[in-house]
Amino acid sequence: MADLTLLYQTLAKPLTQVSLASVLLVLILASYFILSFTELSLLRKTYNACNEYGKFAYSCFLKPHTGDGSGGQQAALESFYKTQASIYDATRSRLLQGREDMLALVAAQVRHRVETGKIEHKPIWVDIGGGTGWNIEQMQEQVDVPNFFHAVYLVDLSTSLCDVARERFRRLGWHNVHVVCQDARAFRLSDYETGADGSKAQFSIGKSVYDEQSGETIGADLLTMSYSLSMIPEFHSAIDSVTHLLGADGVVGVVDFYVQNQVEFQSRNYMGGAIDRHCMWISRVFWRTWFELDRVNLESARRDYIEYKFGTILSTNRRCHLVGFRIPYYIFVGCAKDSSTSLQQLAALDASVTESPFISALDLHSESANKPRRDSTQERHSKAFESAVVNLAASLPLPSAYYQNNKTRIYYDETLQKHRQFNDEYIYAFTWEDSRTDSRLLKINSDDVILAITSAGDNILSYALEGPKRIHAVDLNPSQNHLLELKVAAYRSLEYQDFWKLFGEGKHPDFHNLLMKRLSPHLSSQAFDFWLHNGAPAFSKGLYFTGGSRHAIQLVQWLGKLLGIRQDMLRLASAQTLAEQRDIWFKRVRRVLLSRLLAYFVIGSERFLWKALGVPSEQRAMIEEDFKKQAGQEPITAREGGEVSGVKSGQAIWNYGVQTLDPVIEQTLIGEDNHYYLVCLLGHYTPRSHPTYLAPRSHARLSSSTSPLTNLRIHTDELSEVFARMQRASLTIAVLMDSMDWFTPGSEAAPQQVKAVNAALKMGGRVLLRSAGVSPWYVKVFEAEGFSAKRVAVRGLATPCTDRVNMYASTWICTKVGEC
Ligand SMILES: C[S@@+](CC[C@H](N)C(=O)[O-])C[C@H]1O[C@@H](n2cnc3c(N)ncnc32)[C@H](O)[C@@H]1O
């Protein structure tokens, strides 16, 4: 009371009244000026926007959605949508994110099926809960809707939204789009379409329309649910009903909000990746409660049931960024689960993974499936096969790898710590072993069955160019295999110009679109998800500035700038003669890159060696060991000379660097013929100097219909695990790079791996390996386990430069001469 009296007294004062009147006057004048200088259209726009969002806020947050009291879903929907049907599209563009991406992904899948003849007719699309038809109009960005589709059915229970949709398609003049105002559970395609034989199916209440036994031939080639699943109360029956709508080779796309805890999905092997799937508890509680106000249900069972009823082709978890909030949503692209998959089919698929007697079965799948098998005791199965069998027995969908358009990438369990340790990052953005030397040493022919470490995949692609019978690329780090998969997908879907931008220049301004529209049908779910999360930033700053190896490239560039030799580095990359190159190196660049301080305190540190150069402590120990021996017998380097006092790690690494880099500069012209160092200096390749796989003729060969890449299988596991599951005597070449250096001397693991290699190799089969050591300790292990070992290159005074990389002290070929 006292407060009110005080307020009244204050207002009664003339000074207060004059002040208030002045403020009001200023406000009126300001509004007058602003309005007179503002265009009428802008005023109208602002008014409309305020009106739209006002209506939206009222309908979503204030208006009760009780319907007409009948308890029916249609009445409740109408009470929600009637007041906002006309402003629905304008108010949902920022909230319902991911719709364009989902449409691009399913369109790419359907297009791929049409192009490869899997879908032989004009496709039929059913959009469940299609609302105002915005998605269907938006699909025009991907395909020409009126001509591409035989028919499009928009099924929605809200009469007011259906009216908006009808008006839209009338305006657009799209006669093949039909708006059906009906509950999704009651929609039957057969009510509108005739079967392949031209007749309409007869249905009776209580009988499943798409009874598998009845040989029903009508099915949608594309089924989409965009933010509608979370609005359907009886979601089990809705999903069951929708499942029956899908044709045998059809594609289903779902985009919707969700919340989920990792405990709910952690043991599943068929989800196709789980980057960002887990939502924090606060996000789970908040968004569920928030959306319940509008009868939108985010419980995880909806998404789970979709994944249970369909096979997963692609799956990803995203966040909708809205006024500082992050609302979780997912995109799912799937296909029929195909409950008829038999063990026989799985075994045939598995054959090319293990080089079993079914070897040629994958590509000639149906033909081979009828042939009698050889001695079944000889058969080996991959872990992928074993997981699939477990899923089949439990009526679960198969792991997503089985639903891909091509079976290049083999299923692996991404939840294992041995894969997760890499934190979704590759170490090598480019391969650091000279493919030309490999080619000279191996002389690959069409009978060769090769197993090689993936790394960045560059050398795998070089081997493929030589047309071997089969290549198995193996890497424990899933992201290295994602990188190879991206290159393979790019051959399969992109023109040379885009291919070069991606991997030659390492930059592409439109990566997101390429991924969605072109690359996605050729990628596994895990690789797609990885590139969706990491691709756009990687290809905007430059591919070769990503991954662990970026630390080395960044260090070189940073030092160049800081110490004023950046221009010299660029001159080094464009030197026309070896003499010019040597001059720039020895006078300018070397003193920085081969500075002892740098070697002792940065490059020589265990962390840098491992994270940037992929050099583990065991390999570093070999370098130190050789240095110790050399120091006792000869000067440290030919050029520097001098005595070595004490064997410090930094000195050993520095010396190793000198022995690597000086001969490279002396003997190879970087700008013309040494892309390995060129990419380190520039961060990209040039049309004159690049890996073989980037040449236009390589692109032509590897993207052709007879591409040797059909014979590529990508394994994500330890080498020893893959060797152990290979059929005996099936491989002719194993390229182990420097991986043997990673074993601890004297450990059991090395002989075990060598035994497994021996068992998998044919007699006369060869192992190519490189080592940081001049005479690595494990050569004796090879000799003890049935191999004859030959050092085919060694760094020394006689041959200071073994190849264009010259990173390894020795190169070996071990030939199998006996069983172990
Ligand atoms: C959030 S809106 C999404 C609309 C549209 N798909 C989009 O992405 O803009 C959800 C739609 O689901 C529809 N819906 C909800 N329950 C349904 C049911 N049982 N049968 C058919 N449609 C339903 C609603 O009428 C509404 O149009």
Coordinates of C-alpha atoms and ligand atoms in Angstrom, one line a residue, residues 73 77 81 88 96 99 129-131 135 155-158 161 182-184 226-228 231-232, ligand 1:
Q73 CA -6.5 -38.4 -33.2
L77 CA -4.6 -32.9 -35.0
Y81 CA -3.1 -27.5 -37.2
Y88 CA 2.9 -24.1 -41.5
L96 CA 12.3 -29.3 -39.0
R99 CA 14.4 -32.8 -44.3
G129 CA 2.2 -37.8 -42.7
G130 CA 3.2 -35.5 -45.6
G131 CA 1.4 -32.4 -44.2
N135 CA 8.7 -32.2 -49.0
V155 CA -1.0 -39.5 -46.8
D156 CA -2.0 -37.3 -43.9
L157 CA -4.7 -37.3 -41.3
S158 CA -5.1 -33.5 -41.0
L161 CA -3.0 -29.5 -44.0
Q182 CA -6.4 -40.8 -44.2
D183 CA -4.8 -42.4 -41.1
A184 CA -1.4 -43.8 -42.1
S226 CA 9.4 -36.7 -42.1
Y227 CA 8.7 -35.6 -38.6
S228 CA 5.4 -37.6 -38.6
M231 CA 3.2 -37.6 -34.0
I232 CA 1.5 -40.9 -34.4
Ligands
LIG1 C1 5.2 -32.3 -38.0 S1 4.1 -32.7 -39.2 C2 5.2 -33.1 -40.6 C3 4.6 -32.7 -41.9 C4 5.6 -33.0 -43.0 N1 6.0 -34.3 -43.2 C5 6.8 -32.1 -42.9 O1 7.9 -32.6 -42.9 O2 6.7 -30.9 -43.0 C6 3.5 -34.3 -38.8 C7 2.4 -34.7 -39.7 O3 2.0 -36.0 -39.4 C8 0.6 -36.1 -39.6 N2 0.0 -37.3 -38.9 C9 0.0 -37.5 -37.6 N3 -0.6 -38.6 -37.3 C10 -0.9 -39.2 -38.4 C11 -1.6 -40.4 -38.8 N4 -2.0 -41.3 -37.9 N5 -1.8 -40.7 -40.1 C12 -1.4 -39.8 -41.0 N6 -0.8 -38.6 -40.7 C13 -0.5 -38.3 -39.5 C14 0.1 -34.8 -39.1 O4 -1.2 -34.5 -39.6 C15 1.2 -33.9 -39.7 O5 0.9 -33.4 -40.9

